[in-house]
Short mmCIF file of N, CA, C and O in Angstrom, two decimals:
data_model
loop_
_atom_site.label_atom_id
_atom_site.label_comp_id
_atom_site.label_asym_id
_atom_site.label_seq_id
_atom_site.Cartn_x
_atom_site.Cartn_y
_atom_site.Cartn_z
N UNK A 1 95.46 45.70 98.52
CA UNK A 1 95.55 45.15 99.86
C UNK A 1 95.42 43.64 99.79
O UNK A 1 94.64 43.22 98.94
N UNK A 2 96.17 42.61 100.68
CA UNK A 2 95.80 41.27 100.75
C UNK A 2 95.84 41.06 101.72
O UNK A 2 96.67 40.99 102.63
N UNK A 3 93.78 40.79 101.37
CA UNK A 3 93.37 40.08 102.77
C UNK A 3 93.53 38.84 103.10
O UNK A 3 92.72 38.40 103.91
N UNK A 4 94.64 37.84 102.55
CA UNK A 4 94.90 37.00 102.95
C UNK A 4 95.98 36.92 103.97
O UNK A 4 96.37 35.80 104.30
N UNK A 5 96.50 37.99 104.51
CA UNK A 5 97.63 38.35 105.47
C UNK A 5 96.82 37.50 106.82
O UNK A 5 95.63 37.60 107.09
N UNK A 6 97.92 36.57 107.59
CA UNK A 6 97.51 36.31 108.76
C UNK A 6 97.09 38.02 109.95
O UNK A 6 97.88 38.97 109.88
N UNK A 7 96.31 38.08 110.53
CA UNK A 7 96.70 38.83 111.88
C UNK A 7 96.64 38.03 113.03
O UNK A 7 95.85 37.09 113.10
N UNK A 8 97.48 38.36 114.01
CA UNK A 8 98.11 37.99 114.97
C UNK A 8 97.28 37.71 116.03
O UNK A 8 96.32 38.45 115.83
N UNK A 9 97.07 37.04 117.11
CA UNK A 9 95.83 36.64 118.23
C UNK A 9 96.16 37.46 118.85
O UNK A 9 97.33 37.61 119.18
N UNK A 10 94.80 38.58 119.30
CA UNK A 10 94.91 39.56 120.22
C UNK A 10 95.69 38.50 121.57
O UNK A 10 95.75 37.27 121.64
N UNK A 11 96.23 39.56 122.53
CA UNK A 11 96.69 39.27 123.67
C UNK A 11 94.97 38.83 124.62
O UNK A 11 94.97 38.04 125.57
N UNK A 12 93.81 39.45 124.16
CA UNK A 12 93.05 39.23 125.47
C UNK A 12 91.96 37.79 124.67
O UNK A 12 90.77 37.76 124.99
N UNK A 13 92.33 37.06 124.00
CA UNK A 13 92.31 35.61 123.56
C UNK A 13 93.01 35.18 124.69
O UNK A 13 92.34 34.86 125.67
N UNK A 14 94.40 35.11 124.75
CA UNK A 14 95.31 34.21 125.90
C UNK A 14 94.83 34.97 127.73
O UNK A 14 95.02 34.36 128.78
N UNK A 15 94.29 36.19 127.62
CA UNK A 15 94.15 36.60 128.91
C UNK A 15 92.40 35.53 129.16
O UNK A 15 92.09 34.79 130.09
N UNK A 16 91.78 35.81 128.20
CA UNK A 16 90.36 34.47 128.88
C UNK A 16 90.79 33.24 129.22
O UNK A 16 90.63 32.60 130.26
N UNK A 17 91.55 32.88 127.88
CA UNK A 17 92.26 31.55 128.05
C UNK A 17 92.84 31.53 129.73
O UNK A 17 92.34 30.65 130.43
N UNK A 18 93.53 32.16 130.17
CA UNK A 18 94.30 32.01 131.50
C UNK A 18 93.06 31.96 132.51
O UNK A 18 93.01 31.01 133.30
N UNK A 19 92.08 32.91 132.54
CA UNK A 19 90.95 33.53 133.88
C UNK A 19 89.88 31.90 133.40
O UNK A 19 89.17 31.30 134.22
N UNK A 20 90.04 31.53 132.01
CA UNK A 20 88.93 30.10 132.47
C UNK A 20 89.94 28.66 132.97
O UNK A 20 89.37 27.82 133.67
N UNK A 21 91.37 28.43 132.59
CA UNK A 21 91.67 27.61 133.29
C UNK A 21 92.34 27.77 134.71
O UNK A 21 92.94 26.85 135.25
N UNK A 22 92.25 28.60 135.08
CA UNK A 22 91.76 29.30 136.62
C UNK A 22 90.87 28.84 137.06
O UNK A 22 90.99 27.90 137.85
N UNK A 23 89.46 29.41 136.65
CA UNK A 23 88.36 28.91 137.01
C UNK A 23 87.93 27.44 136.80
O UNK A 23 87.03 26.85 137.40
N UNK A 24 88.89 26.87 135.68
CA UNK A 24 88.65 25.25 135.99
C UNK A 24 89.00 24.74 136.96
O UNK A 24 88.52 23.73 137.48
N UNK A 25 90.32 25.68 137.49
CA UNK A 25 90.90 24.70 138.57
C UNK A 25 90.31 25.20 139.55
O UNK A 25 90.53 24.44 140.50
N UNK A 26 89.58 26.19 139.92
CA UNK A 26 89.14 26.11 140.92
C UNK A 26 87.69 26.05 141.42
O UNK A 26 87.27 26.48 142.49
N UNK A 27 86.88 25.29 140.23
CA UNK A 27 86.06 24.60 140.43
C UNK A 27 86.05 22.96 140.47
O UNK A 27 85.07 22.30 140.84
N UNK A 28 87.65 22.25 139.92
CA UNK A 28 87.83 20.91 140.27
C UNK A 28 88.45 21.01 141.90
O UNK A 28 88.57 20.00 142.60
N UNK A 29 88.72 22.03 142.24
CA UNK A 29 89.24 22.32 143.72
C UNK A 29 90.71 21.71 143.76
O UNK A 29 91.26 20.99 144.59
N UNK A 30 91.13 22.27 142.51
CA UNK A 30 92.55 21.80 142.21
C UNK A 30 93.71 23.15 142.36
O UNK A 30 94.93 23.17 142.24
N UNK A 31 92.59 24.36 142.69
CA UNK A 31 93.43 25.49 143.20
C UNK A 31 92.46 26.10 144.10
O UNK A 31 91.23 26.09 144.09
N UNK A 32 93.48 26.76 145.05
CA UNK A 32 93.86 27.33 146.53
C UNK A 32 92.80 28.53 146.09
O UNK A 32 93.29 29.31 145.27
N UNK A 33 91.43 28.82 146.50
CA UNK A 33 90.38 30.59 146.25
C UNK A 33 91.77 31.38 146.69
O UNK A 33 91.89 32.25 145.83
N UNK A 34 92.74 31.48 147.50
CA UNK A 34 93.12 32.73 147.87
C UNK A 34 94.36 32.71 147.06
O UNK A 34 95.18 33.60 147.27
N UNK A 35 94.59 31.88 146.24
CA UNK A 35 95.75 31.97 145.16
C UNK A 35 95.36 32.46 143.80
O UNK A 35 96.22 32.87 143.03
N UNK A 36 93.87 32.43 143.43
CA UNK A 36 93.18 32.83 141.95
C UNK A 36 93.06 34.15 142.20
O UNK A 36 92.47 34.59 143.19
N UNK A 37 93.54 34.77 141.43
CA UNK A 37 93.91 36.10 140.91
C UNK A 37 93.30 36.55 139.50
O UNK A 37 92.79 37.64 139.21
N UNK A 38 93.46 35.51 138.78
CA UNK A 38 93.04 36.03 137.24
C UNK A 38 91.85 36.93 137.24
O UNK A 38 91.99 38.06 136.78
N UNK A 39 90.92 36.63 137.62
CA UNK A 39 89.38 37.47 137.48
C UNK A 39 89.57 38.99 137.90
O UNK A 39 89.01 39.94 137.35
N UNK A 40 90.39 39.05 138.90
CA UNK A 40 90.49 40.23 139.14
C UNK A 40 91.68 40.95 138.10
O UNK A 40 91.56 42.00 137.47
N UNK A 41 92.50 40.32 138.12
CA UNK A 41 93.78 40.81 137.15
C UNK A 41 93.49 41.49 135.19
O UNK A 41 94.03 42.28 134.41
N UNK A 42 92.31 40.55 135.25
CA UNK A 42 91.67 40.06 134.00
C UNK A 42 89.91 40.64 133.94
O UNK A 42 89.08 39.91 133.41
N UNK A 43 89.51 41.85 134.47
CA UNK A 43 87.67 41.97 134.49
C UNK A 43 87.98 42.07 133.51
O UNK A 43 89.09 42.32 133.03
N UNK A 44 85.86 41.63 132.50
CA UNK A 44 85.61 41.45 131.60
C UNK A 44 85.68 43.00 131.14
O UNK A 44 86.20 43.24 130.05
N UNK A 45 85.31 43.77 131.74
CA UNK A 45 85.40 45.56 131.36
C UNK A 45 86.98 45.65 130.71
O UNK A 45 87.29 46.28 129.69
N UNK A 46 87.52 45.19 131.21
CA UNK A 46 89.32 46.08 131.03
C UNK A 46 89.16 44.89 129.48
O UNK A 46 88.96 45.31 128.34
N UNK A 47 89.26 43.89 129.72
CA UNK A 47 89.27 43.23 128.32
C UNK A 47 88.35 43.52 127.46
O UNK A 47 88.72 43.70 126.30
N UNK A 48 87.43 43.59 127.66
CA UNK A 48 86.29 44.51 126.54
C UNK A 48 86.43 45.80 125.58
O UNK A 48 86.07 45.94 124.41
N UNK A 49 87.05 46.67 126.44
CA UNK A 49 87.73 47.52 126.31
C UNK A 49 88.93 47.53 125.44
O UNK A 49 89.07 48.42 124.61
N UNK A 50 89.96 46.41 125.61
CA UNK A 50 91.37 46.01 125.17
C UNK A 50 91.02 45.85 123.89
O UNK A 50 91.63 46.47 123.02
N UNK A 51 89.67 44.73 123.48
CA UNK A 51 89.10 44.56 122.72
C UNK A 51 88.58 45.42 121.73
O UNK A 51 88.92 45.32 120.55
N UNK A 52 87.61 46.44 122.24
CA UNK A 52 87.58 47.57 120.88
C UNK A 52 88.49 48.53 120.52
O UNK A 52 88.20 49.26 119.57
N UNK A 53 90.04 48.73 121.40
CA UNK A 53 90.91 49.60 120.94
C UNK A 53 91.52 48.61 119.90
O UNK A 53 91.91 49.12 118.85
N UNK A 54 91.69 47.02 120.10
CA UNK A 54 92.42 46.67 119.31
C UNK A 54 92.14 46.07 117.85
O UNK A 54 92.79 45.87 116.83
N UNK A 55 90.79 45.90 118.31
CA UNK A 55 90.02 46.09 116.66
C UNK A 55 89.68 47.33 115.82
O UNK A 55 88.87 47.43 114.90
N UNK A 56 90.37 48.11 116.29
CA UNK A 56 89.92 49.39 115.57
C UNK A 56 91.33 49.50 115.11
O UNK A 56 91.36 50.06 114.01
N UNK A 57 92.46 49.19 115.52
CA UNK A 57 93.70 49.38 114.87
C UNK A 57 94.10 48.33 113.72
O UNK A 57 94.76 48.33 112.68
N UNK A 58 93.51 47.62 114.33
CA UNK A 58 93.55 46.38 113.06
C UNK A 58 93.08 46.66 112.05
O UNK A 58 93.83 46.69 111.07
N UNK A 59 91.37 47.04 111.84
CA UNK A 59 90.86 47.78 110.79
C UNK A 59 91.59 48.61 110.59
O UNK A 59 91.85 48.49 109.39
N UNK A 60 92.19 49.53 111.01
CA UNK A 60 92.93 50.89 110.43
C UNK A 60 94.15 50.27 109.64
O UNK A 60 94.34 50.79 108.54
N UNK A 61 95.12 49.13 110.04
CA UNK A 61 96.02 48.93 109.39
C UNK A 61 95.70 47.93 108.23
O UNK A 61 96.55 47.84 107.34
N UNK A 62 94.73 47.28 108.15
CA UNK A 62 94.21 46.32 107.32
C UNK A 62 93.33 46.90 105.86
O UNK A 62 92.79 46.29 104.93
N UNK A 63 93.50 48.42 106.19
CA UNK A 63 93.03 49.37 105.02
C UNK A 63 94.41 49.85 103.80
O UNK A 63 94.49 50.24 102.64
N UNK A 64 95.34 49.50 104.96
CA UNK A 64 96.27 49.99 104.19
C UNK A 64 96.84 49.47 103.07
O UNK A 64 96.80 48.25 102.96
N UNK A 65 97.45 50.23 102.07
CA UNK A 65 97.84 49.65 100.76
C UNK A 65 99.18 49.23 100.94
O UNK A 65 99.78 49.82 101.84
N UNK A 66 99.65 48.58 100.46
CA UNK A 66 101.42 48.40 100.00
C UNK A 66 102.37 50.12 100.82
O UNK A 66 102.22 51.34 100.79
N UNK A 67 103.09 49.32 101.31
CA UNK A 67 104.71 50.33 101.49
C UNK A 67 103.55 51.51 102.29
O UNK A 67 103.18 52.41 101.53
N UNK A 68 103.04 51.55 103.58
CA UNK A 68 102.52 52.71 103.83
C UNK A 68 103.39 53.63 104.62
O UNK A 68 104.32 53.23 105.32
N UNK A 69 103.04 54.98 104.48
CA UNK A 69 104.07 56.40 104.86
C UNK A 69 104.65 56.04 106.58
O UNK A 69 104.17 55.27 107.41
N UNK A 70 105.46 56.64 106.65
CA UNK A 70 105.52 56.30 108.51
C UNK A 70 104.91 57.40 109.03
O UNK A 70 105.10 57.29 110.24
N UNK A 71 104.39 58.23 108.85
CA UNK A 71 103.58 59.54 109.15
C UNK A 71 102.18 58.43 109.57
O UNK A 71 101.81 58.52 110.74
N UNK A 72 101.52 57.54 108.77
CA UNK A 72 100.09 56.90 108.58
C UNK A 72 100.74 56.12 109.87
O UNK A 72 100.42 56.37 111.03
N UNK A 73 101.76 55.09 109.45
CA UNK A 73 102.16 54.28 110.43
C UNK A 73 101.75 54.70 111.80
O UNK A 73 100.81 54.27 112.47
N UNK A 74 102.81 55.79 112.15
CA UNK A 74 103.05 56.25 113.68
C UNK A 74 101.32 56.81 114.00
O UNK A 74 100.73 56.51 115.04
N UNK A 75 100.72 57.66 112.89
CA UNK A 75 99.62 57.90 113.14
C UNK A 75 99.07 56.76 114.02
O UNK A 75 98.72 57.17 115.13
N UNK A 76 98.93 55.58 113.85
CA UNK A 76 98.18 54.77 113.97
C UNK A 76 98.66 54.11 115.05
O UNK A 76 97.89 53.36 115.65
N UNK A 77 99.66 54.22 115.40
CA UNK A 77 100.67 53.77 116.55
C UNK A 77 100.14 54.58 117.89
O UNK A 77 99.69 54.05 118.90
N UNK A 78 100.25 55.61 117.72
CA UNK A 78 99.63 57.18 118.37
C UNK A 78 98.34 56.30 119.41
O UNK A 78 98.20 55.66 120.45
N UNK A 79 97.60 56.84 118.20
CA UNK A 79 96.13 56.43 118.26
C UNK A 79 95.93 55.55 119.32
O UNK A 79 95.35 55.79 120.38
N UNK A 80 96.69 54.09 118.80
CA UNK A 80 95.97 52.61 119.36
C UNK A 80 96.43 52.84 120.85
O UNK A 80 95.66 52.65 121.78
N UNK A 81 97.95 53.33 121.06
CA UNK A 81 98.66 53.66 122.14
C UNK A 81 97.42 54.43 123.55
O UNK A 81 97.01 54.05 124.65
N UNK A 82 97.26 55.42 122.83
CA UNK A 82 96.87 56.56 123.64
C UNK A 82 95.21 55.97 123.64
O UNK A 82 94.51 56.92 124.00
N UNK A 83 94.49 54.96 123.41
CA UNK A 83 93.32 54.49 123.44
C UNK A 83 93.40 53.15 124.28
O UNK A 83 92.43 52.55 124.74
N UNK A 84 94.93 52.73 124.41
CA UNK A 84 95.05 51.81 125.67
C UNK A 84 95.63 52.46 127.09
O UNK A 84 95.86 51.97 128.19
N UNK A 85 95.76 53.81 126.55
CA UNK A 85 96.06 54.41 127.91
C UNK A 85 94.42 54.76 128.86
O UNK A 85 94.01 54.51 130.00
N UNK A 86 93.95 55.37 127.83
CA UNK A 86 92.69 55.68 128.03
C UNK A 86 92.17 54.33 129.15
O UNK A 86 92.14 54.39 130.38
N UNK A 87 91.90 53.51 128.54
CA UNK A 87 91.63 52.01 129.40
C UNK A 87 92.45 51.83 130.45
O UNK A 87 91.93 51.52 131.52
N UNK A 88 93.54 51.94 130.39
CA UNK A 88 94.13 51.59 131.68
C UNK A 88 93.96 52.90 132.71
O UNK A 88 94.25 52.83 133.91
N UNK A 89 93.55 53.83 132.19
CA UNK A 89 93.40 55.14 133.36
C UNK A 89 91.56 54.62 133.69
O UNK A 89 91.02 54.86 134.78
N UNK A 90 91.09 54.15 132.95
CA UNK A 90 89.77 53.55 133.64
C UNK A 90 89.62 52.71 134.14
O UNK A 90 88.56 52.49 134.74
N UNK A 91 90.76 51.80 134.09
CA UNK A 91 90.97 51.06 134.88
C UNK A 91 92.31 50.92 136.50
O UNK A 91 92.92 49.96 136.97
N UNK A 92 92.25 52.81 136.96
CA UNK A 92 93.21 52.91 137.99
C UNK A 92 94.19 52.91 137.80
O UNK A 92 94.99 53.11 138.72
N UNK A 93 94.58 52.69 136.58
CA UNK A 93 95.99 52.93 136.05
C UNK A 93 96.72 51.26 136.42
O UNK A 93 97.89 50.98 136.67
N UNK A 94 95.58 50.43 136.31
CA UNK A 94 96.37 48.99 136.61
C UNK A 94 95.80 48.08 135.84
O UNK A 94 95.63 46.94 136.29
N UNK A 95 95.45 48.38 134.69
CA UNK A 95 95.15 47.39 133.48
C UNK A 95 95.74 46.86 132.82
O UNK A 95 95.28 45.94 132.14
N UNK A 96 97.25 47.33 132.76
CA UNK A 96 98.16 46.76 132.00
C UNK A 96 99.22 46.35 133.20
O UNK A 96 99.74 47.30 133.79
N UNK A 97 99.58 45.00 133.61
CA UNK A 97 101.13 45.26 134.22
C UNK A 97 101.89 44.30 133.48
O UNK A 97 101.40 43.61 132.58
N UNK A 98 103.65 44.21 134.00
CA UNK A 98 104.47 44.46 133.12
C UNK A 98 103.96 43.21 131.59
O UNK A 98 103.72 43.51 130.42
N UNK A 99 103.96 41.73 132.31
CA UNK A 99 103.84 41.05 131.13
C UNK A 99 102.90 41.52 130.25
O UNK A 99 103.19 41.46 129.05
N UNK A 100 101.64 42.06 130.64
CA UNK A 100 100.31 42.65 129.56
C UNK A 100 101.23 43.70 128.82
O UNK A 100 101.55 43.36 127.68
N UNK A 101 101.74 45.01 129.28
CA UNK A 101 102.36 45.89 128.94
C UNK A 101 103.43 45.14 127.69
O UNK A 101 103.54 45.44 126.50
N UNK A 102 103.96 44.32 128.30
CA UNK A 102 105.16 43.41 126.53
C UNK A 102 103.93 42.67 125.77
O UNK A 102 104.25 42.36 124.62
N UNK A 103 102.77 42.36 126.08
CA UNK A 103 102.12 41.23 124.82
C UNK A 103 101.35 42.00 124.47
O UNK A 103 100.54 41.51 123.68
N UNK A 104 101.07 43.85 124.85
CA UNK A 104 100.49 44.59 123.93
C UNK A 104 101.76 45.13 122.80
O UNK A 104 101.70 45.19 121.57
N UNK A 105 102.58 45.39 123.48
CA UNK A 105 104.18 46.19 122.67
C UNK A 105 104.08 45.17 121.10
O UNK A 105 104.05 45.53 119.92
N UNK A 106 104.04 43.45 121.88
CA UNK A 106 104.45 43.32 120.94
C UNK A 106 103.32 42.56 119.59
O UNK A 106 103.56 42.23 118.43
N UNK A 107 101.83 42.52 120.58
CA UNK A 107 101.29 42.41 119.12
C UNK A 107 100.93 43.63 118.24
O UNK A 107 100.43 43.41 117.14
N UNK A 108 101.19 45.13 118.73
CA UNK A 108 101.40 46.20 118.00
C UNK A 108 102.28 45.86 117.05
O UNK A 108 101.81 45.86 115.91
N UNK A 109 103.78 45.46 117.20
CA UNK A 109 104.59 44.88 116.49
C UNK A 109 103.72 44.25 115.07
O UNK A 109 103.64 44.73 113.94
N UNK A 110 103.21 43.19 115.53
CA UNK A 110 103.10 41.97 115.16
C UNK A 110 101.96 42.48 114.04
O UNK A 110 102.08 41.98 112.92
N UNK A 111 101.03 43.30 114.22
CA UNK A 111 99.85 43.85 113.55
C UNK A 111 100.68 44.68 112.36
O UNK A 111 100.38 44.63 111.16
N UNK A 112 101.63 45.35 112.84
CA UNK A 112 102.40 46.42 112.19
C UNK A 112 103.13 45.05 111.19
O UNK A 112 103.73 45.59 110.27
N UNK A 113 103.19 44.26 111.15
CA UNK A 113 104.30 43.49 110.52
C UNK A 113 103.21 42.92 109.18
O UNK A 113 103.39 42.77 107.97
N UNK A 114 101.98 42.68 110.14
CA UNK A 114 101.20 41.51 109.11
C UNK A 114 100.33 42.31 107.83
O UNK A 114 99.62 41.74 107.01
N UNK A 115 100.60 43.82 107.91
CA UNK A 115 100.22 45.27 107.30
C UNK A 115 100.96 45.40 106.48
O UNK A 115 100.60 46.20 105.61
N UNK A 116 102.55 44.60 106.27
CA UNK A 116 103.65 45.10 105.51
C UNK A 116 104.49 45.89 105.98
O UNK A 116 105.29 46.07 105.07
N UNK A 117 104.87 46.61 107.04
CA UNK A 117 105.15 47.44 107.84
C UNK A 117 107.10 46.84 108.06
O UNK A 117 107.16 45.69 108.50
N UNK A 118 108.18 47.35 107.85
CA UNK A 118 108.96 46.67 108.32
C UNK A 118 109.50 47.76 109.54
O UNK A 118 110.01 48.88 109.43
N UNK A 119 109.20 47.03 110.60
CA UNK A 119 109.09 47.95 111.87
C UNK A 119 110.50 48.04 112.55
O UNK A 119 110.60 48.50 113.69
N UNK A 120 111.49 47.63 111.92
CA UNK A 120 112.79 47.79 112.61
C UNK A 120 113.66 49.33 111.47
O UNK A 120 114.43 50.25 111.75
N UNK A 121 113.12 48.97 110.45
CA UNK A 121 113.66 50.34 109.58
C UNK A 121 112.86 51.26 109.79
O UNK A 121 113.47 52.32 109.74
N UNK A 122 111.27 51.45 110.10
CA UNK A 122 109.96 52.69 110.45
C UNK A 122 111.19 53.11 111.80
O UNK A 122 111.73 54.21 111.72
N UNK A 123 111.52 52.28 112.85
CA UNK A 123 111.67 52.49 114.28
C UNK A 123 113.07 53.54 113.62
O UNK A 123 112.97 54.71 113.97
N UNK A 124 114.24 53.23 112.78
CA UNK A 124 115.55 53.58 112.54
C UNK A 124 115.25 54.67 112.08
O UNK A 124 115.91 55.60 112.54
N UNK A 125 114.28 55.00 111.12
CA UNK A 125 114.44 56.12 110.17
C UNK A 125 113.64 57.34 111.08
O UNK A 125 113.51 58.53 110.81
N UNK A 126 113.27 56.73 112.01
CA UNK A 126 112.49 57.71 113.09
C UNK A 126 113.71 58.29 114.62
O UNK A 126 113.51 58.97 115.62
N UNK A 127 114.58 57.78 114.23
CA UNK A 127 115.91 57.94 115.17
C UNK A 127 115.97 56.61 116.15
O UNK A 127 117.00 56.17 116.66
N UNK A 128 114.45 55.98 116.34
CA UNK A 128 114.62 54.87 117.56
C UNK A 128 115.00 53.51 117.56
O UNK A 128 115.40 52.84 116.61
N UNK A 129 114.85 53.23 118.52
CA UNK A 129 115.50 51.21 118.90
C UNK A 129 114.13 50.55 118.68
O UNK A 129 113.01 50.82 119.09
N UNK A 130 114.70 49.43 117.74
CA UNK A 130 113.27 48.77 117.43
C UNK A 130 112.42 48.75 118.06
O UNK A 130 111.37 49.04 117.48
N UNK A 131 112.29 48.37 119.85
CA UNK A 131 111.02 48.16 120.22
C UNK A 131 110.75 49.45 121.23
O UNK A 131 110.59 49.44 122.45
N UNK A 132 110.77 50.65 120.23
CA UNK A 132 110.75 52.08 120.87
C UNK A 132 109.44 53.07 120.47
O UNK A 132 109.15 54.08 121.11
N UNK A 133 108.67 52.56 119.22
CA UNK A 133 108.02 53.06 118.74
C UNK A 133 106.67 53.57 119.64
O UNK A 133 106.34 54.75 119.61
N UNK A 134 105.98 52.67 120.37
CA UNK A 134 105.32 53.18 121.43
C UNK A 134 105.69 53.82 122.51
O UNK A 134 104.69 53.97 123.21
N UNK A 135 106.73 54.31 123.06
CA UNK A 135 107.27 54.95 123.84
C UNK A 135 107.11 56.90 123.92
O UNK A 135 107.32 57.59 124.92
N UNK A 136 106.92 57.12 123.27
CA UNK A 136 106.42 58.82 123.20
C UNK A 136 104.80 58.36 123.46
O UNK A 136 104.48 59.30 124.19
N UNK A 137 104.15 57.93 123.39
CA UNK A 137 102.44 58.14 124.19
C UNK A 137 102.33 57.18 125.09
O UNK A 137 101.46 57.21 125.97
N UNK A 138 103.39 55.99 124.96
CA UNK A 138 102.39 55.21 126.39
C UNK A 138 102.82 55.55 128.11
O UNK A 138 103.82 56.03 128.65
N UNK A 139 101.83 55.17 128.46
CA UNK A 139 101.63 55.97 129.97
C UNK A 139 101.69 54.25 130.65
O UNK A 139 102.26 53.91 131.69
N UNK A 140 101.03 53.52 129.84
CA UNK A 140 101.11 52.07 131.09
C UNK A 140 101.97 51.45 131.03
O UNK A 140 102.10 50.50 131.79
#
Protein backbone atom coordinates (compact mmCIF):
# COMPACT_ATOMS: atom_id res chain seq x y z
CA UNK A 1 0.00 0.00 0.00
CA UNK A 2 1.29 3.74 -0.47
CA UNK A 3 0.55 5.87 2.05
CA UNK A 4 1.85 8.54 0.30
CA UNK A 5 -1.33 8.72 -2.03
CA UNK A 6 -2.98 12.22 -1.73
CA UNK A 7 -6.82 11.79 -0.41
CA UNK A 8 -9.15 14.15 -1.55
CA UNK A 9 -10.86 17.07 0.94
CA UNK A 10 -13.96 15.70 2.29
CA UNK A 11 -16.92 17.77 0.86
CA UNK A 12 -17.92 18.82 4.65
CA UNK A 13 -14.30 20.85 4.90
CA UNK A 14 -15.90 23.25 2.05
CA UNK A 15 -19.54 22.88 3.70
CA UNK A 16 -17.89 24.70 7.29
CA UNK A 17 -15.88 26.69 5.08
CA UNK A 18 -19.28 28.14 3.45
CA UNK A 19 -21.64 28.18 7.14
CA UNK A 20 -18.37 30.34 8.72
CA UNK A 21 -18.09 32.85 5.89
CA UNK A 22 -21.79 33.21 6.28
CA UNK A 23 -21.46 33.80 9.67
CA UNK A 24 -18.69 36.32 8.97
CA UNK A 25 -20.85 38.15 6.96
CA UNK A 26 -23.34 38.25 9.07
CA UNK A 27 -21.72 39.30 11.95
CA UNK A 28 -19.84 42.30 9.88
CA UNK A 29 -23.67 42.94 8.95
CA UNK A 30 -22.56 42.54 5.47
CA UNK A 31 -25.47 39.94 5.00
CA UNK A 32 -29.29 40.19 5.07
CA UNK A 33 -30.34 37.34 8.75
CA UNK A 34 -33.19 36.37 6.37
CA UNK A 35 -30.87 35.52 3.43
CA UNK A 36 -28.31 33.10 5.71
CA UNK A 37 -29.27 29.77 5.14
CA UNK A 38 -26.06 27.86 5.62
CA UNK A 39 -26.55 26.82 9.39
CA UNK A 40 -29.55 25.38 8.69
CA UNK A 41 -28.62 23.78 5.26
CA UNK A 42 -25.31 22.74 6.97
CA UNK A 43 -26.22 21.44 11.14
CA UNK A 44 -23.26 20.35 12.84
CA UNK A 45 -25.22 16.76 13.35
CA UNK A 46 -25.73 16.09 9.47
CA UNK A 47 -21.95 17.04 9.02
CA UNK A 48 -20.75 15.04 11.89
CA UNK A 49 -22.35 12.37 10.68
CA UNK A 50 -21.07 12.97 6.84
CA UNK A 51 -17.95 12.90 8.72
CA UNK A 52 -17.82 9.40 10.27
CA UNK A 53 -19.38 7.67 7.14
CA UNK A 54 -16.65 9.24 5.24
CA UNK A 55 -13.82 8.33 7.30
CA UNK A 56 -14.66 4.97 7.54
CA UNK A 57 -14.56 4.55 3.73
CA UNK A 58 -11.43 6.10 3.44
CA UNK A 59 -9.92 3.73 5.99
CA UNK A 60 -11.55 0.90 4.15
CA UNK A 61 -10.04 1.95 0.82
CA UNK A 62 -6.68 3.05 2.20
CA UNK A 63 -6.23 -0.74 3.37
CA UNK A 64 -6.29 -1.75 0.12
CA UNK A 65 -3.45 -3.33 -1.81
CA UNK A 66 -2.61 -2.73 -5.54
CA UNK A 67 -5.32 -3.59 -8.50
CA UNK A 68 -8.26 -4.31 -5.89
CA UNK A 69 -11.28 -6.88 -7.02
CA UNK A 70 -14.47 -4.85 -8.09
CA UNK A 71 -16.48 -7.21 -5.84
CA UNK A 72 -14.14 -5.24 -2.65
CA UNK A 73 -14.56 -2.07 -4.73
CA UNK A 74 -18.44 -1.99 -5.11
CA UNK A 75 -18.42 -3.63 -1.63
CA UNK A 76 -17.26 -0.53 -0.37
CA UNK A 77 -19.22 1.68 -2.66
CA UNK A 78 -22.41 -0.20 -1.17
CA UNK A 79 -21.47 0.41 2.24
CA UNK A 80 -20.33 4.22 2.21
CA UNK A 81 -23.57 4.81 -0.09
CA UNK A 82 -26.13 3.19 2.07
CA UNK A 83 -24.40 4.87 5.40
CA UNK A 84 -25.05 8.31 3.70
CA UNK A 85 -28.45 7.32 3.14
CA UNK A 86 -28.79 6.35 6.59
CA UNK A 87 -27.84 10.19 7.50
CA UNK A 88 -29.84 11.74 5.22
CA UNK A 89 -33.04 9.67 6.40
CA UNK A 90 -31.96 11.20 9.90
CA UNK A 91 -31.83 13.96 8.64
CA UNK A 92 -35.70 14.05 6.89
CA UNK A 93 -34.46 12.95 3.94
CA UNK A 94 -32.87 16.56 3.29
CA UNK A 95 -29.24 16.24 4.05
CA UNK A 96 -28.06 15.94 0.86
CA UNK A 97 -29.51 18.36 -1.97
CA UNK A 98 -28.60 18.40 -5.45
CA UNK A 99 -25.03 20.21 -5.31
CA UNK A 100 -24.11 18.06 -1.84
CA UNK A 101 -25.59 14.96 -3.68
CA UNK A 102 -22.61 15.73 -6.91
CA UNK A 103 -19.63 16.68 -4.24
CA UNK A 104 -20.47 13.39 -2.45
CA UNK A 105 -20.75 11.32 -6.11
CA UNK A 106 -17.80 12.80 -6.79
CA UNK A 107 -15.39 12.62 -3.92
CA UNK A 108 -16.49 8.82 -3.84
CA UNK A 109 -14.93 9.09 -7.26
CA UNK A 110 -12.07 10.83 -6.16
CA UNK A 111 -11.31 8.42 -2.95
CA UNK A 112 -11.87 5.50 -5.41
CA UNK A 113 -9.17 7.05 -7.71
CA UNK A 114 -6.53 7.99 -4.94
CA UNK A 115 -6.89 3.86 -3.85
CA UNK A 116 -5.75 2.99 -7.45
CA UNK A 117 -9.15 2.26 -8.51
CA UNK A 118 -9.62 3.12 -12.30
CA UNK A 119 -13.30 3.95 -11.96
CA UNK A 120 -14.32 4.44 -15.56
CA UNK A 121 -13.25 0.65 -16.53
CA UNK A 122 -14.75 -0.82 -12.58
CA UNK A 123 -18.07 1.39 -13.90
CA UNK A 124 -17.70 -0.50 -17.84
CA UNK A 125 -16.93 -3.91 -16.78
CA UNK A 126 -19.97 -3.65 -14.42
CA UNK A 127 -22.27 -2.77 -17.57
CA UNK A 128 -22.46 1.13 -16.29
CA UNK A 129 -21.75 4.91 -17.32
CA UNK A 130 -18.93 6.21 -15.46
CA UNK A 131 -20.64 8.25 -12.99
CA UNK A 132 -23.24 5.30 -12.34
CA UNK A 133 -21.63 3.37 -9.77
CA UNK A 134 -23.58 4.74 -6.80
CA UNK A 135 -26.80 4.54 -8.35
CA UNK A 136 -28.22 0.93 -7.26
CA UNK A 137 -28.16 2.09 -3.27
CA UNK A 138 -28.43 5.75 -3.22
CA UNK A 139 -31.73 7.04 -2.04
CA UNK A 140 -30.52 10.94 -1.72
Amino acid sequence: MDDTRARPDRPTADWRRYRAEEAAELAAGTLDPTKAYLAELFPDSMLAATDLVLAAFEEETAAWGADPADTLVLGAVERVVLALNAVNEEHDGAAYETDERERLCAYIDEVLIAAGVEVGALAARQGLGRHEITDAWRDW
